[in-house]
Short mmCIF file of C-alpha atoms in Angstrom, two decimals:
data_model
loop_
_atom_site.label_atom_id
_atom_site.label_comp_id
_atom_site.label_asym_id
_atom_site.label_seq_id
_atom_site.Cartn_x
_atom_site.Cartn_y
_atom_site.Cartn_z
CA UNK A 117 41.15 118.79 66.05
CA UNK A 118 39.40 122.13 66.48
CA UNK A 119 40.71 125.59 65.62
CA UNK A 120 39.65 128.21 68.16
CA UNK A 121 40.35 131.90 68.53
CA UNK A 122 42.41 132.63 71.64
CA UNK A 123 40.32 134.75 73.98
CA UNK A 124 40.98 133.73 77.59
CA UNK A 125 44.03 134.00 79.81
CA UNK A 126 44.20 130.21 79.72
CA UNK A 127 44.29 130.31 75.90
CA UNK A 128 47.11 132.84 75.91
CA UNK A 129 49.03 130.79 78.50
CA UNK A 130 48.70 127.77 76.22
CA UNK A 131 49.98 129.88 73.32
CA UNK A 132 53.01 130.99 75.36
CA UNK A 133 53.82 127.35 76.07
CA UNK A 134 53.56 126.49 72.37
CA UNK A 135 55.64 129.54 71.37
CA UNK A 136 58.36 128.45 73.81
CA UNK A 137 58.33 124.91 72.40
CA UNK A 138 58.71 126.43 68.93
CA UNK A 139 61.60 128.60 70.08
CA UNK A 140 63.33 125.60 71.65
CA UNK A 141 62.94 123.62 68.43
CA UNK A 142 64.13 126.54 66.27
CA UNK A 143 67.35 126.92 68.32
CA UNK A 144 68.19 130.63 68.16
CA UNK A 145 66.46 131.32 64.86
CA UNK A 146 66.77 135.03 63.90
CA UNK A 147 62.95 135.31 63.85
CA UNK A 148 62.91 135.22 67.67
CA UNK A 149 64.42 138.66 68.17
CA UNK A 150 62.35 140.46 70.84
CA UNK A 151 60.66 137.18 71.76
CA UNK A 152 60.49 137.68 75.55
CA UNK A 153 58.77 141.03 75.10
CA UNK A 154 56.31 139.42 72.67
CA UNK A 155 55.47 136.78 75.28
CA UNK A 156 54.98 139.43 77.95
CA UNK A 157 52.60 141.35 75.67
CA UNK A 158 50.84 138.41 74.03
CA UNK A 159 47.35 139.29 75.28
CA UNK A 160 47.69 142.77 73.76
CA UNK A 161 49.55 141.95 70.53
CA UNK A 162 47.23 139.21 69.36
CA UNK A 163 43.80 140.80 69.82
CA UNK A 164 41.93 143.23 67.60
CA UNK A 165 42.78 145.83 66.42
CA UNK A 166 46.42 144.62 66.55
CA UNK A 167 46.05 140.99 65.54
CA UNK A 168 44.54 137.61 66.32
CA UNK A 169 45.72 134.26 67.63
CA UNK A 170 44.32 130.78 67.02
CA UNK A 171 44.91 127.52 68.82
CA UNK A 172 44.42 124.00 67.54
CA UNK A 173 42.95 121.88 70.28
CA UNK A 174 42.84 118.11 70.40
CA UNK A 175 39.64 116.24 71.21
CA UNK A 176 40.54 116.39 74.92
CA UNK A 177 40.98 120.20 74.77
CA UNK A 178 44.79 120.26 74.83
CA UNK A 179 46.37 123.02 72.71
CA UNK A 180 48.60 121.32 70.13
CA UNK A 181 49.06 124.10 67.57
CA UNK A 182 49.12 127.85 67.25
CA UNK A 183 49.34 130.63 64.69
CA UNK A 184 49.06 134.38 65.02
CA UNK A 185 48.63 137.36 62.78
CA UNK A 186 49.64 140.94 63.48
CA UNK A 187 48.55 143.96 61.49
CA UNK A 188 51.17 146.14 59.85
CA UNK A 189 50.82 149.37 57.90
CA UNK A 190 49.13 149.79 54.54
CA UNK A 191 46.54 146.98 54.62
CA UNK A 192 49.23 144.44 55.39
CA UNK A 193 49.53 141.81 58.09
CA UNK A 194 52.14 139.29 59.17
CA UNK A 195 51.62 135.61 59.83
CA UNK A 196 53.47 134.76 63.04
CA UNK A 197 54.58 131.73 65.03
CA UNK A 198 52.98 128.85 63.16
CA UNK A 199 53.79 125.83 65.32
CA UNK A 200 52.23 122.40 65.65
CA UNK A 201 53.25 119.91 68.31
CA UNK A 202 54.07 116.39 67.05
CA UNK A 203 50.71 115.17 68.42
CA UNK A 204 48.85 117.57 66.11
CA UNK A 205 50.83 116.90 62.93
CA UNK A 206 49.73 114.82 59.99
CA UNK A 207 46.13 116.01 59.89
CA UNK A 208 46.57 118.99 57.51
CA UNK A 209 46.65 121.12 60.65
CA UNK A 210 49.19 123.60 59.28
CA UNK A 211 47.17 124.10 56.12
CA UNK A 212 44.00 124.62 58.16
CA UNK A 213 45.70 127.23 60.36
CA UNK A 214 47.12 129.13 57.39
CA UNK A 215 43.74 129.03 55.64
CA UNK A 216 42.16 130.45 58.81
CA UNK A 217 44.65 133.35 58.69
CA UNK A 218 43.98 133.96 54.97
CA UNK A 219 40.21 134.15 55.50
CA UNK A 220 40.58 136.38 58.55
CA UNK A 221 42.97 138.76 56.77
CA UNK A 222 40.60 139.01 53.81
CA UNK A 223 37.67 139.74 56.14
CA UNK A 224 39.76 142.47 57.77
CA UNK A 225 40.40 144.03 54.33
CA UNK A 226 44.12 143.25 54.31
CA UNK A 227 45.70 143.10 50.88
CA UNK A 228 48.98 141.35 51.72
CA UNK A 229 50.16 138.77 54.24
CA UNK A 230 53.88 138.62 54.98
CA UNK A 231 55.93 136.03 56.82
CA UNK A 232 59.52 135.14 57.63
CA UNK A 233 60.86 131.61 57.74
CA UNK A 234 64.25 129.90 57.60
CA UNK A 235 65.53 127.84 54.69
CA UNK A 236 66.90 124.46 55.62
CA UNK A 237 65.37 124.26 59.06
CA UNK A 238 61.81 125.05 57.99
CA UNK A 239 61.69 123.65 54.44
CA UNK A 240 58.53 121.65 55.17
CA UNK A 241 56.71 124.85 56.17
CA UNK A 242 58.12 126.71 53.14
CA UNK A 243 56.70 124.05 50.81
CA UNK A 244 53.31 124.37 52.51
CA UNK A 245 53.38 128.18 52.17
CA UNK A 246 54.30 127.88 48.48
CA UNK A 247 51.52 125.34 47.86
CA UNK A 248 49.03 127.80 49.39
CA UNK A 249 50.19 130.68 47.16
CA UNK A 250 52.90 132.48 49.13
CA UNK A 251 55.82 133.71 47.01
CA UNK A 252 59.40 134.55 47.93
CA UNK A 253 60.09 138.28 48.23
CA UNK A 254 63.59 138.31 49.76
CA UNK A 255 66.29 135.95 51.00
CA UNK A 256 69.23 136.71 53.30
CA UNK A 257 71.99 134.19 52.62
CA UNK A 258 73.86 135.05 55.84
CA UNK A 259 70.95 134.12 58.11
CA UNK A 260 68.96 131.86 55.73
CA UNK A 261 65.90 134.01 56.50
CA UNK A 262 63.36 133.84 53.69
CA UNK A 263 60.63 136.44 53.40
CA UNK A 264 57.41 135.49 51.67
CA UNK A 265 54.17 137.25 50.77
CA UNK A 266 50.62 136.34 49.83
CA UNK A 267 48.43 138.76 47.93
CA UNK A 268 44.71 138.66 48.74
#
């Protein structure tokens, strides 16, 4: 498995496919508000100076995982759309993608990385985030949306 920065139209098309698979799996998760617009603008939202997108590619070049980061105000960025297809799981792929984001954010002089996830449905990811140093900042009981932060 190789982690590569998305740069080409083909890369961004692969990311759209992975994002849609994630959305289908998440089944109307609140974190997909404005999702269609995000897909339409993916090549602008996930390039510097606005953000970055990485793909995990299998040995045959197939994209099997994705993660993005978008810059916010005040030296802050947001980890977005971490998704790994079943084929790419079980190889510490999620940890490698998150570590890539942490290093990138630090290089870009960010001080905080935020993310939103959903308790219950995404508990495996939440445990991974906690193990890597993310801490809970807010929880909405009505939607089960958990907000987390990592301080660089």
